[in-house]
mmCIF file of C-alpha atoms in Angstrom:
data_model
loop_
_atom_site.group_PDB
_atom_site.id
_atom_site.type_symbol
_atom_site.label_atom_id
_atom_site.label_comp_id
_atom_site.label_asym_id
_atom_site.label_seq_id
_atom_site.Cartn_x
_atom_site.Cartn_y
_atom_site.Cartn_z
ATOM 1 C CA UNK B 1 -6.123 3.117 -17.857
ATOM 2 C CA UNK B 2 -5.949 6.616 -19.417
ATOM 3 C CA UNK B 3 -8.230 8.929 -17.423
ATOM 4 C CA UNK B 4 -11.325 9.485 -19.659
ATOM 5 C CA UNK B 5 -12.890 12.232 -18.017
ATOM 6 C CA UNK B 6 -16.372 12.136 -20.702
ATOM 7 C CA UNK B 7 -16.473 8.327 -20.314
ATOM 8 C CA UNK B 8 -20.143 7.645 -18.545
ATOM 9 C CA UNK B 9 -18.877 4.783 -15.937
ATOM 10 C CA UNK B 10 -22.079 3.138 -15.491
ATOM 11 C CA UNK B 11 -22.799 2.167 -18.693
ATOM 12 C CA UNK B 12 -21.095 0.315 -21.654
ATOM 13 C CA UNK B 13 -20.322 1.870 -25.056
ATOM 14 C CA UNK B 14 -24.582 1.095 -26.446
ATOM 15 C CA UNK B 15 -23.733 -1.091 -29.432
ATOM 16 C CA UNK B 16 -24.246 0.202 -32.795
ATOM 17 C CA UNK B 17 -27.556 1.880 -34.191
ATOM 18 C CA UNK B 18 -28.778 -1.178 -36.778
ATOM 19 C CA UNK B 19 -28.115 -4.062 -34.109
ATOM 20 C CA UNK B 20 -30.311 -2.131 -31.120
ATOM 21 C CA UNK B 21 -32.834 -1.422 -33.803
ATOM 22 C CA UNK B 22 -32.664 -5.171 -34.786
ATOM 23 C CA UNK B 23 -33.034 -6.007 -30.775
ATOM 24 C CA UNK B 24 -36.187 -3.214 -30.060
ATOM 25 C CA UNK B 25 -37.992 -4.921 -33.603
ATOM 26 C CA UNK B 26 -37.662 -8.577 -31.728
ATOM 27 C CA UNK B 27 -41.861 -9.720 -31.367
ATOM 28 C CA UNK B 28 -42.328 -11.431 -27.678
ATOM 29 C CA UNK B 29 -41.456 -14.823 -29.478
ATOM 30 C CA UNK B 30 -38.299 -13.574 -30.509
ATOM 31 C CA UNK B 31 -37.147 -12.806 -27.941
ATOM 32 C CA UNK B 32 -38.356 -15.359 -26.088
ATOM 33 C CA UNK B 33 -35.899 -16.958 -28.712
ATOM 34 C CA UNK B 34 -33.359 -14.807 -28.405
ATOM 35 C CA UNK B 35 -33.353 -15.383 -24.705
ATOM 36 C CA UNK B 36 -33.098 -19.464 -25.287
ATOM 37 C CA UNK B 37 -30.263 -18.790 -27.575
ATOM 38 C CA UNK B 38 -28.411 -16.929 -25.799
ATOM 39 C CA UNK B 39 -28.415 -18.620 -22.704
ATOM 40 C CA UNK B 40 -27.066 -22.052 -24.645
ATOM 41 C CA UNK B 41 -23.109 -21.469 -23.542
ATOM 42 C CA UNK B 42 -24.524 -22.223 -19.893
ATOM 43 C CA UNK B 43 -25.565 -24.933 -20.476
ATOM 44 C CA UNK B 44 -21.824 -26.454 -21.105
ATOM 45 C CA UNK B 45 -21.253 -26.047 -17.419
ATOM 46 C CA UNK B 46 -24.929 -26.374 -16.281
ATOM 47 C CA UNK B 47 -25.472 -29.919 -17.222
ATOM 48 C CA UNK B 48 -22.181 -31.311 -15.635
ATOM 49 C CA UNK B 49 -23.255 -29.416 -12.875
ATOM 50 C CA UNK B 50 -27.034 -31.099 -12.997
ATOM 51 C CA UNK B 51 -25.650 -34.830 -13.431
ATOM 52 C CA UNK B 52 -23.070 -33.868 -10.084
ATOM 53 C CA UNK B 53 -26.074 -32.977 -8.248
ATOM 54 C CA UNK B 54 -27.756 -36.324 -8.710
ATOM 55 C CA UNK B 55 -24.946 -38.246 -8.739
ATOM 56 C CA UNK B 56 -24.216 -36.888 -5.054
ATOM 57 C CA UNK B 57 -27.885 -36.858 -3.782
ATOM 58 C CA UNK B 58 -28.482 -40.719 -5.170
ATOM 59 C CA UNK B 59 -25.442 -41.681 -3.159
ATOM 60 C CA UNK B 60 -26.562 -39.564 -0.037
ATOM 61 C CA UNK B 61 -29.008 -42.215 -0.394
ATOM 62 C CA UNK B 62 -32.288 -39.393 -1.727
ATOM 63 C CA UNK B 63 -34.510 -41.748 -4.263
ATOM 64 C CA UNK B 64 -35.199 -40.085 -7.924
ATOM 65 C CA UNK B 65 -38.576 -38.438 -7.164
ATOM 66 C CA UNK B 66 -37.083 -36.466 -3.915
ATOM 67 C CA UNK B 67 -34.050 -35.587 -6.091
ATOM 68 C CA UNK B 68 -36.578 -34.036 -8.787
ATOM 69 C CA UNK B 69 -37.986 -32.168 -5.907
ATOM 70 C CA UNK B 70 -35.603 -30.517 -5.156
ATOM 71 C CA UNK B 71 -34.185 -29.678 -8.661
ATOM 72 C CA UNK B 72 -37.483 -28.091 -9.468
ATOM 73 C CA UNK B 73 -39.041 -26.817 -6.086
ATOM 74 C CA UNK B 74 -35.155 -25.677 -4.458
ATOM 75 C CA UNK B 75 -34.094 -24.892 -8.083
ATOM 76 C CA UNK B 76 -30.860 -23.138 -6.951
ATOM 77 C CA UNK B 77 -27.611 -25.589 -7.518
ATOM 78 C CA UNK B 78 -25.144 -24.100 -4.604
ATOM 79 C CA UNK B 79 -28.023 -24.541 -2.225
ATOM 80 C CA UNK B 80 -29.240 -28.107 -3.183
ATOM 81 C CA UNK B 81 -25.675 -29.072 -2.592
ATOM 82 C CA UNK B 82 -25.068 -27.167 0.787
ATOM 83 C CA UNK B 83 -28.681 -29.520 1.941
ATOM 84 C CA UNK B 84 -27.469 -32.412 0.639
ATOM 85 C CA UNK B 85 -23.857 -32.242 1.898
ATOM 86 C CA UNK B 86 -25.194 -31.247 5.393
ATOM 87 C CA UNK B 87 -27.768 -33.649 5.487
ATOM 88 C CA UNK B 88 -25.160 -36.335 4.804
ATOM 89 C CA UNK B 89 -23.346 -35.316 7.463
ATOM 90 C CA UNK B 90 -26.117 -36.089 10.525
ATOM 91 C CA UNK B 91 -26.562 -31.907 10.647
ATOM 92 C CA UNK B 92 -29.994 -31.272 12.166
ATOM 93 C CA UNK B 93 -32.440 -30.362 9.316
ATOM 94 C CA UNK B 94 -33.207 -26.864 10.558
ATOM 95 C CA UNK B 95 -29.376 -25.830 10.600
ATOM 96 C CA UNK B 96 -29.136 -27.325 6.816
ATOM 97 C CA UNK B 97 -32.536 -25.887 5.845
ATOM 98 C CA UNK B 98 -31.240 -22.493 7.328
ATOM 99 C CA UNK B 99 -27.850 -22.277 6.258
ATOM 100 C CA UNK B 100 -28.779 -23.732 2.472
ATOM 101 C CA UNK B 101 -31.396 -20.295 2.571
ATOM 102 C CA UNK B 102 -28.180 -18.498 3.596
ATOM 103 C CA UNK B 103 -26.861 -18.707 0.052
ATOM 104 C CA UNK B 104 -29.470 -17.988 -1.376
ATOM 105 C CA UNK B 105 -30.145 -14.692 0.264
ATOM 106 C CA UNK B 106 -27.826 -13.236 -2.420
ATOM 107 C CA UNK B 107 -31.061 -13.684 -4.760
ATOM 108 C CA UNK B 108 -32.927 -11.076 -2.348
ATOM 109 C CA UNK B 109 -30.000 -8.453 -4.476
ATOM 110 C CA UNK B 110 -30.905 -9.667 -7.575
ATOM 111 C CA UNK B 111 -34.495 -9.702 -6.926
ATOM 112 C CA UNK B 112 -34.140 -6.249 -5.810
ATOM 113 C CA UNK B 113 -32.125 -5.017 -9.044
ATOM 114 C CA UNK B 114 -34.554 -6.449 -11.485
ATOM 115 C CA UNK B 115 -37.193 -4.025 -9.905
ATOM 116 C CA UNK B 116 -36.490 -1.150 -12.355
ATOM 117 C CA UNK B 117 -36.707 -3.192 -15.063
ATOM 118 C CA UNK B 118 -39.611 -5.835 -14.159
ATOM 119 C CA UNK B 119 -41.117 -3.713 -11.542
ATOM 120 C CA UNK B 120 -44.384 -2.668 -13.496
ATOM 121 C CA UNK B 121 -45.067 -6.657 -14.351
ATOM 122 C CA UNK B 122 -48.521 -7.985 -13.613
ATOM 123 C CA UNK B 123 -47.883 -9.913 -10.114
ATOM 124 C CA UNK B 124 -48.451 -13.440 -11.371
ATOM 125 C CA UNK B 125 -45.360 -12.584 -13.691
ATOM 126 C CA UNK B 126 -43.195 -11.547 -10.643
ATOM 127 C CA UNK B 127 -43.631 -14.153 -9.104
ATOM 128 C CA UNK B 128 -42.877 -16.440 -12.453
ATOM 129 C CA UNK B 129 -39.687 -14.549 -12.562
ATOM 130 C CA UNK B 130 -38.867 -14.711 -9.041
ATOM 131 C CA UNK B 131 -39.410 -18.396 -9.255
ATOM 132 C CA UNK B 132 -36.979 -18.828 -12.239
ATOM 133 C CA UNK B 133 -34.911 -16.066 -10.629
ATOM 134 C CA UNK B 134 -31.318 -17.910 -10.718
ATOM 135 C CA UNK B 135 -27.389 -16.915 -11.266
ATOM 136 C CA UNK B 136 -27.974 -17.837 -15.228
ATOM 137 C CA UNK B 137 -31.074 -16.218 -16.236
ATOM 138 C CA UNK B 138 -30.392 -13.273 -13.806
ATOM 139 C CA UNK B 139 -26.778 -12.462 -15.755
ATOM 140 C CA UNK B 140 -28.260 -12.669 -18.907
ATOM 141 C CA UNK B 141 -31.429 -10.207 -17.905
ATOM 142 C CA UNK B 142 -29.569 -7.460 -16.527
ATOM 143 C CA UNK B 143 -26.895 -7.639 -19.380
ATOM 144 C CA UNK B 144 -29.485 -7.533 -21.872
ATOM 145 C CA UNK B 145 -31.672 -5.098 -19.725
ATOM 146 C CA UNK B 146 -28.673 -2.637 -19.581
ATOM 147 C CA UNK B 147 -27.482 -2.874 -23.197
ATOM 148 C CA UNK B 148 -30.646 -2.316 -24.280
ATOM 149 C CA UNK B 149 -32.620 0.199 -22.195
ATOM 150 C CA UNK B 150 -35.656 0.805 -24.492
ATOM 151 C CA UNK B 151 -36.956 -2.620 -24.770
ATOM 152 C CA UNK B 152 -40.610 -3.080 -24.344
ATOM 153 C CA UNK B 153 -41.864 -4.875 -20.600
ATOM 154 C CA UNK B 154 -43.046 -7.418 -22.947
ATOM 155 C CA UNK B 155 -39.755 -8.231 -24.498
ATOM 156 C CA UNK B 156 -38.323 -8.167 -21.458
ATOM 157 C CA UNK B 157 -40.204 -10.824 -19.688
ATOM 158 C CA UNK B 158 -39.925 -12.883 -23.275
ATOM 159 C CA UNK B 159 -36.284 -12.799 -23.105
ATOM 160 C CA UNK B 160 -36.347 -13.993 -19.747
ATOM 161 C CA UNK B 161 -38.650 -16.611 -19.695
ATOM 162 C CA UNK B 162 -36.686 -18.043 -23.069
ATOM 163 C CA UNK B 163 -33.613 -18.296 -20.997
ATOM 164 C CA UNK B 164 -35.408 -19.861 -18.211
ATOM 165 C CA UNK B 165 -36.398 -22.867 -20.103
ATOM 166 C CA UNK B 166 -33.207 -23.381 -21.569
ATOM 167 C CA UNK B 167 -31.615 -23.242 -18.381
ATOM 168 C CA UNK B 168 -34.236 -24.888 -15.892
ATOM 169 C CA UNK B 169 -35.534 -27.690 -17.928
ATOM 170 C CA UNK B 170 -32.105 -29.258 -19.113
ATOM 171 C CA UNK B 171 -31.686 -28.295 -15.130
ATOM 172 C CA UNK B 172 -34.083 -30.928 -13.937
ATOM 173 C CA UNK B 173 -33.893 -33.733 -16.332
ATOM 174 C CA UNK B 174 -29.453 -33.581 -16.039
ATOM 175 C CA UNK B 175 -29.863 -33.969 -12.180
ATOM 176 C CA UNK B 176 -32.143 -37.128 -12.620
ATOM 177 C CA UNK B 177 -29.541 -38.128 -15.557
ATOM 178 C CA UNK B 178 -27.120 -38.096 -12.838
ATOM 179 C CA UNK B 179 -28.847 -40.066 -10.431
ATOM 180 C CA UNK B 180 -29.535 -42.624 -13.032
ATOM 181 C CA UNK B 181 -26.361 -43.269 -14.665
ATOM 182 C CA UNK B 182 -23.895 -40.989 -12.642
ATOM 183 C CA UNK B 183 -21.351 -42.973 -11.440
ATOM 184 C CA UNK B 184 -19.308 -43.654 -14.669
ATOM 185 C CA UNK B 185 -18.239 -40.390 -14.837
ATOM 186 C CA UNK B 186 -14.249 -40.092 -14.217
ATOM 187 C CA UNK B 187 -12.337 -38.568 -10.937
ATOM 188 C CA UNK B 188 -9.987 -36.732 -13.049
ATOM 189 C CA UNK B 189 -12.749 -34.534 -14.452
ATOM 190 C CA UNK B 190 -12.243 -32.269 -11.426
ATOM 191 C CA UNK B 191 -16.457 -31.660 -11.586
ATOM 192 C CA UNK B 192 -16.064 -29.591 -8.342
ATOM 193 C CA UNK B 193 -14.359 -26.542 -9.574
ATOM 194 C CA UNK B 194 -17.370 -26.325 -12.367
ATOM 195 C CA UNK B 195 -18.920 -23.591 -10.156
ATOM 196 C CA UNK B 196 -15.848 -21.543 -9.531
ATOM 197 C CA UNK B 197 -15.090 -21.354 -13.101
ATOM 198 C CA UNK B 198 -18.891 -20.736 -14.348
ATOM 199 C CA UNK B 199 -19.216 -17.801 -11.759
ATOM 200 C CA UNK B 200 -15.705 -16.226 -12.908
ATOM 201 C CA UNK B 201 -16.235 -17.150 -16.571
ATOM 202 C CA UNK B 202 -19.927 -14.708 -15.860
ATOM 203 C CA UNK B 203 -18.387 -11.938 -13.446
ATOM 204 C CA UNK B 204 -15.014 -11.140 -15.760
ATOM 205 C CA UNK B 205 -17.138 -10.045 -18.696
ATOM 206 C CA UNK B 206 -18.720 -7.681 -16.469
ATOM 207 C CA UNK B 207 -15.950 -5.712 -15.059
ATOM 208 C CA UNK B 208 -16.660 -2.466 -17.250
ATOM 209 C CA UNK B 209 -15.492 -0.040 -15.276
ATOM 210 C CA UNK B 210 -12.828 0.978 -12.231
ATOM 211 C CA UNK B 211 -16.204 0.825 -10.155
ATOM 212 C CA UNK B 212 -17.326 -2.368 -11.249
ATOM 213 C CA UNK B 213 -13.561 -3.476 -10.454
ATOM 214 C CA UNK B 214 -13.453 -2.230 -7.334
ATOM 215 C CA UNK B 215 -16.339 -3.533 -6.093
ATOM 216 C CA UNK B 216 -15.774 -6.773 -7.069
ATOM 217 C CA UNK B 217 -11.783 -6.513 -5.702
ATOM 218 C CA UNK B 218 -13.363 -5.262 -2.271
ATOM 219 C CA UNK B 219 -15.915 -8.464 -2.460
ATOM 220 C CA UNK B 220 -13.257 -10.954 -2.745
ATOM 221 C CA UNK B 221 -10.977 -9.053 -0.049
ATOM 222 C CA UNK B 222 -13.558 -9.253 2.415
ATOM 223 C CA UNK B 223 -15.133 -12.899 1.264
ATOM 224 C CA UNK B 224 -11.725 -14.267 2.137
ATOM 225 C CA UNK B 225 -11.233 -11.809 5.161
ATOM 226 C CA UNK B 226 -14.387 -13.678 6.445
ATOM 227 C CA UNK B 227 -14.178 -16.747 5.629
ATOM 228 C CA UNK B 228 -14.200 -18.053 9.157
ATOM 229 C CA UNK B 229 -17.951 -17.317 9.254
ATOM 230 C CA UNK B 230 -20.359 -20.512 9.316
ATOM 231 C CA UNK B 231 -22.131 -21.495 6.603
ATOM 232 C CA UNK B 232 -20.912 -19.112 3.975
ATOM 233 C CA UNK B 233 -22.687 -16.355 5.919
ATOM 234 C CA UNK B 234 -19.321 -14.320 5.369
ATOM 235 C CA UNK B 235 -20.391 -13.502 1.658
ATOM 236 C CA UNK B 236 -23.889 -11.769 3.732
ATOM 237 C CA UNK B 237 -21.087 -8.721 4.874
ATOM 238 C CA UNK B 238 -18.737 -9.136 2.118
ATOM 239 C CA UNK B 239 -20.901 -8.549 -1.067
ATOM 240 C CA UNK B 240 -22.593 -5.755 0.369
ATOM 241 C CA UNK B 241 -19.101 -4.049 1.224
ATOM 242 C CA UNK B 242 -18.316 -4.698 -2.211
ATOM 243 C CA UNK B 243 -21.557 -3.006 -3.492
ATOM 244 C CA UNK B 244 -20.769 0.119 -1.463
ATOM 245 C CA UNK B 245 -17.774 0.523 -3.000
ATOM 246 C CA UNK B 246 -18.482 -0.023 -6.517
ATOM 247 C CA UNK B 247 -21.310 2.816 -5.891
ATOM 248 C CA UNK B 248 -18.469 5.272 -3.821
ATOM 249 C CA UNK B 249 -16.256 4.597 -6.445
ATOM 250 C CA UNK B 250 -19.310 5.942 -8.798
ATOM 251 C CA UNK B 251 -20.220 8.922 -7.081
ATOM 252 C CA UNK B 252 -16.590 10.001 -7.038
ATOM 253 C CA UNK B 253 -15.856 9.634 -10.554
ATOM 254 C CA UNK B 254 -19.289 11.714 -11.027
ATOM 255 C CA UNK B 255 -17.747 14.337 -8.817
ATOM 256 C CA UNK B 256 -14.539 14.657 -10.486
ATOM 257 C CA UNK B 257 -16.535 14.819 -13.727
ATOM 258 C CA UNK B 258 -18.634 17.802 -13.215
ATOM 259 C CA UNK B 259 -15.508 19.453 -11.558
ATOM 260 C CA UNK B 260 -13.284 19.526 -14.940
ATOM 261 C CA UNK B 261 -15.665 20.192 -16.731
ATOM 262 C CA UNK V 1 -26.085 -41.304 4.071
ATOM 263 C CA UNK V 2 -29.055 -39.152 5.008
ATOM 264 C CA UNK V 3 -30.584 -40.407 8.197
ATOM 265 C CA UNK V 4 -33.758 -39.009 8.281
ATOM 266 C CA UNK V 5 -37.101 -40.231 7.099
ATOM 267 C CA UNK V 6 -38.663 -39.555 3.744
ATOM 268 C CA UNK V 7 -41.324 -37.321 5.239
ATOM 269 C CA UNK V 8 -38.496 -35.250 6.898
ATOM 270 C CA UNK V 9 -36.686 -35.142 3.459
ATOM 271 C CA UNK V 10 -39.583 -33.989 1.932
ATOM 272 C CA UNK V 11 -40.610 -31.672 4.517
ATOM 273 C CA UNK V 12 -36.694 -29.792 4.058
ATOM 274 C CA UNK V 13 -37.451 -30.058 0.554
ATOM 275 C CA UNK V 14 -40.525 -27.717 0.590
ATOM 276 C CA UNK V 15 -39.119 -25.541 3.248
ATOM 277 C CA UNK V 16 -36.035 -24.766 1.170
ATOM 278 C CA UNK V 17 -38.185 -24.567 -1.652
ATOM 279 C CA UNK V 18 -40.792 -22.051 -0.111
ATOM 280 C CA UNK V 19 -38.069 -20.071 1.038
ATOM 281 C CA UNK V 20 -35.951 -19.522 -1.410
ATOM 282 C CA UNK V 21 -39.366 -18.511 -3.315
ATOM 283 C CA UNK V 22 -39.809 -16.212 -0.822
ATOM 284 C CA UNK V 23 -36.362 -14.872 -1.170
ATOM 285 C CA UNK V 24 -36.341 -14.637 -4.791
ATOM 286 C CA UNK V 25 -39.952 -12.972 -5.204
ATOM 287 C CA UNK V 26 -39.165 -10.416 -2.088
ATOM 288 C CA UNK V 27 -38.365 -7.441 -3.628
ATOM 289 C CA UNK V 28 -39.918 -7.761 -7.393
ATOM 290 C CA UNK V 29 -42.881 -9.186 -5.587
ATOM 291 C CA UNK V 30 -43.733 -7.147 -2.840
ATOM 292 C CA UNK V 31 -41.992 -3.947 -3.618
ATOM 293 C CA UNK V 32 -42.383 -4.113 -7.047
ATOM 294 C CA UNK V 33 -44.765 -0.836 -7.250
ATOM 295 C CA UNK V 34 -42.784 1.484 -5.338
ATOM 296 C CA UNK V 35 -39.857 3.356 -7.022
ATOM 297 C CA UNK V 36 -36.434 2.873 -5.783
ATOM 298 C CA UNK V 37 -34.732 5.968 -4.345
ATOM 299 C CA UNK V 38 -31.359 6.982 -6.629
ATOM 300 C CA UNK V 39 -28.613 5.774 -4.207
ATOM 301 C CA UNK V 40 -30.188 1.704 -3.574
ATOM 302 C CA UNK V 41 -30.353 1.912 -7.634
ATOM 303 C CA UNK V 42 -26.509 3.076 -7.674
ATOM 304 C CA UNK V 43 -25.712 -0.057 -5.156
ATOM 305 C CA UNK V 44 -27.496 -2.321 -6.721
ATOM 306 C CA UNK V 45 -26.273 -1.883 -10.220
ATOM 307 C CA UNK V 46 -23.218 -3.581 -8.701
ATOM 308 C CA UNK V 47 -25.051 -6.731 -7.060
ATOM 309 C CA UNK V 48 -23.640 -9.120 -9.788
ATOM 310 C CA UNK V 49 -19.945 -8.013 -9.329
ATOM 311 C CA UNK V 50 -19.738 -8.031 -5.841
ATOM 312 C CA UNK V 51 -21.692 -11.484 -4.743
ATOM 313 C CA UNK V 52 -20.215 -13.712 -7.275
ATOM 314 C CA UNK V 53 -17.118 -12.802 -6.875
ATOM 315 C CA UNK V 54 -17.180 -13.176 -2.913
ATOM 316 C CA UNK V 55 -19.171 -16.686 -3.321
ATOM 317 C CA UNK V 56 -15.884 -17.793 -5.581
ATOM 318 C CA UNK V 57 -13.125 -16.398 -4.145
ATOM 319 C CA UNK V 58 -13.105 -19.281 -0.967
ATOM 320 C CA UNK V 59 -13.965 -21.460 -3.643
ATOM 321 C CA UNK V 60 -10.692 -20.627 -5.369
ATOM 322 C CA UNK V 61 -8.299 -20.223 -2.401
ATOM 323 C CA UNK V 62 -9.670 -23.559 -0.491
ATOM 324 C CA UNK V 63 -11.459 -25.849 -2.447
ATOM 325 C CA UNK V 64 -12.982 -28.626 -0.903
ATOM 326 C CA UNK V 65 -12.119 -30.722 -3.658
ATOM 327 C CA UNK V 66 -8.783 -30.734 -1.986
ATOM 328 C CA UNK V 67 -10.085 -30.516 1.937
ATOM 329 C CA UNK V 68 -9.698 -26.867 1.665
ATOM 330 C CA UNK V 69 -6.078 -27.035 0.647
ATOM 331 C CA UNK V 70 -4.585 -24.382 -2.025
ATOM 332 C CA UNK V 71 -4.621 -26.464 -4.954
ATOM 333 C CA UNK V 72 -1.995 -24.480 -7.952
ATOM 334 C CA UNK V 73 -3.830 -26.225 -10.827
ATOM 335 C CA UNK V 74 -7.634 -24.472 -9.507
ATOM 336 C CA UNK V 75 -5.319 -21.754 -8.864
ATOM 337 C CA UNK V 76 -3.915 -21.101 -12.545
ATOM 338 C CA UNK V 77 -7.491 -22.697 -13.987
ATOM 339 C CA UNK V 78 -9.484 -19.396 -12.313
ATOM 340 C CA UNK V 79 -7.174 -17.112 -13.425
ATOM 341 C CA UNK V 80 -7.062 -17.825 -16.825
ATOM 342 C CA UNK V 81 -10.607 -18.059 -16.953
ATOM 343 C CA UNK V 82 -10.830 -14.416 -15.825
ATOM 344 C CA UNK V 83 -8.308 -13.640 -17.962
ATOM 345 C CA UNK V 84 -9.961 -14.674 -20.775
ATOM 346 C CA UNK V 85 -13.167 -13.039 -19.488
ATOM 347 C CA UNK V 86 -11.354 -9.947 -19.415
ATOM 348 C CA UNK V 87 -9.581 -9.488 -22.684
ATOM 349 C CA UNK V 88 -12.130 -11.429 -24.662
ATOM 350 C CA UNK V 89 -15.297 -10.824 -22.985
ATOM 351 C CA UNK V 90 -16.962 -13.704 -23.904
ATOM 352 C CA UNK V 91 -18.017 -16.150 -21.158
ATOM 353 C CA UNK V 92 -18.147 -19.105 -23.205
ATOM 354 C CA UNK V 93 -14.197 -18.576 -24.028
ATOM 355 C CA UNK V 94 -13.111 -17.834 -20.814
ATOM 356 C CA UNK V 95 -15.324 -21.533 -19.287
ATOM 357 C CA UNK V 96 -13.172 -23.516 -22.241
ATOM 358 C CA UNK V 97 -10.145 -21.117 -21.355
ATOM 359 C CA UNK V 98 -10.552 -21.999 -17.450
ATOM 360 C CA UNK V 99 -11.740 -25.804 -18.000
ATOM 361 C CA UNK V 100 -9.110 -26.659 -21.001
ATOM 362 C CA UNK V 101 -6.359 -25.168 -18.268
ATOM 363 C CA UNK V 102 -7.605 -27.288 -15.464
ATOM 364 C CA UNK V 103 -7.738 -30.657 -17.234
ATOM 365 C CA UNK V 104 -4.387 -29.604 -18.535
ATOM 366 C CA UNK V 105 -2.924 -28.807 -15.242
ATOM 367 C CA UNK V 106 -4.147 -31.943 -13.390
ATOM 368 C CA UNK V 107 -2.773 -34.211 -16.191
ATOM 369 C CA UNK V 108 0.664 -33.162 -15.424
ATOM 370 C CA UNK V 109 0.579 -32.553 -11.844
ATOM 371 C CA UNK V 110 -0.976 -35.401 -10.740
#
């Protein structure tokens, strides 16, 4: 990449002046809209995803109202599955309890990077989004949030909450869909590698910038480095490495900047 | 088959359930009044592309699918689907991209 010297490298290009004024016009119901819509290419992997879940808990032997439980009180896929996959394996329930919390503890980041933007929300809707906090509707948030820096708090939690019902309703009622009539689906469908290829399919869009590259090169380097970890708990060391470097990456670009200049 | 009794399920149920709460609301709940200092801002605009990325990449490279083996067709699959993502930007194109590849790949390996 040509060295762009005037380039910002935090943020995109903003898109052009008529569709941000269309965006900053939305009322709370559009966007709420907006947020539903927008969220609807998820839900190509999300539902496969939802019917694997409750295919796999029915045949740990959970019954349909325990596998609801968990899809709405847990409501966070990779951890339902490290529970039930430990649980089938005679693991003591603390150690699966604990080490299904371990991957979630990636949600204290994004519960911490939504402050700036959700941060002056009464508390009751803080803790709506934190409860509805998950991989989907955080990706689309911050995109949005970023792209468009001047929408109103309002719009903001609209958006979010429409792309929290698209994604956690279908959620719940695909993982008791799968525990219903789950076992006809077909070996060769590969349904495991869903969540690798939902996670890349939502991380290469984002790769903006050198830093953004970096970081996320540095991640993976030191995800695999650590693999050896228990329980995942590698990613705990890895992702912030990553994040360091994305942000040293950042400052040095800044540097550089005000140095030509 | 899960041993335990239906009072124990339920009782990791609510556990992981009150936790992961807790996890999620931690920061926008509890902090959620106090402004962040410039440098944790700076870190965590790059939350997203550092913890995905480090959740996949042992996903990739050993997938249980195949008892942690390398597998080439997951291989070729998550590459295309970030190449895709990359040129096209457009997460939809690069699931199809990734997906399409995958199905593709298995039919002819075996």
């Amino acid at each position: 990449m040509a060295p762009t010297p005037t380039s910002m490298p935090d943020l995109p290009p903003p898109p052009d002046d008529a569709a941000q004024a269309r965006v900053l016009a939305r009322s709370p119901a559009q966007s709420f809209r907006n947020g539903m819509v927008q969220s609807l290419p998820f839900l190509v992997v999300l539902i496969p995803f939802g019917l694997l879940f409750g295919v796999i808990a029915s045949e740990a032997g959970l019954d349909l109202l325990q596998i609801l439980g968990f899809s709405v009180l847990v409501l966070a896929g990779a951890s339902q599955f490290t529970a039930v996959q430990l649980l089938s394996d005679n693991v003591p329930a603390l150690l699966a309890v604990v080490s299904a919390l371990a991957v979630n503890l990636r949600m204290a980041m994004y519960s911490a990077s939504l402050v700036p933007w959700l941060g002056s929300a009464p508390g009751w809707h803080r803790s709506a989004v934190a409860y509805l906090l998950v991989d989907q509707t955080y990706a689309l948030a911050i995109q949005k949030y970023e792209l468009n820096p001047r929408l109103s708090l309002k719009q903001r939690l609209a958006y979010f909450y429409g792309a929290a019902a698209a994604m956690c309703i279908p959620w719940a009622i695909s993982s008791m869909v799968g525990a219903t009539v789950g076992r006809a689906i077909p070996e060769t469908i590969a349904l495991d590698f869903v969540i690798p290829i939902t996670f890349l399919a939502m991380i290469a869009p984002m790769l903006r910038t050198w830093a953004h590259r970096i970081a996320a090169l540095v991640a993976v380097v030191m995800a695999l480095a650590l693999s050896w970890m228990p329980a995942g708990t590698g990613l705990l060391i890895a992702a912030p490495i990553g994040m360091a470097a994305g942000a040293l990456v950042e400052t040095w670009q800044e540097r550089r900047q005000r140095g030509t200049r | 088959m899960i041993q335990l009794s239906d009072t124990h399920i339920w009782l990791v149920i609510l556990t992981l359930g009150a936790g992961t709460f807790l996890i999620r609301w931690s920061f926008l709940g509890a902090l959620g009044r106090y402004a962040m200092p410039q440098w944790v801002l700076r870190l965590l605009r790059y939350t997203p592309v550092a913890v995905l990325p480090a959740l996949v990449a042992p996903l990739v490279m050993w997938p249980a699918a195949t008892e942690g083996q390398a597998d080439p067709a997951r291989l070729v699959a998550a590459i295309a689907t970030i190449i895709v993502g990359l040129i096209w930007k457009n997460m939809l194109a690069a699931i199809i991209a990734g997906a399409g590849t995958l199905f593709l790949m298995l039919q002819f390996l075996g």
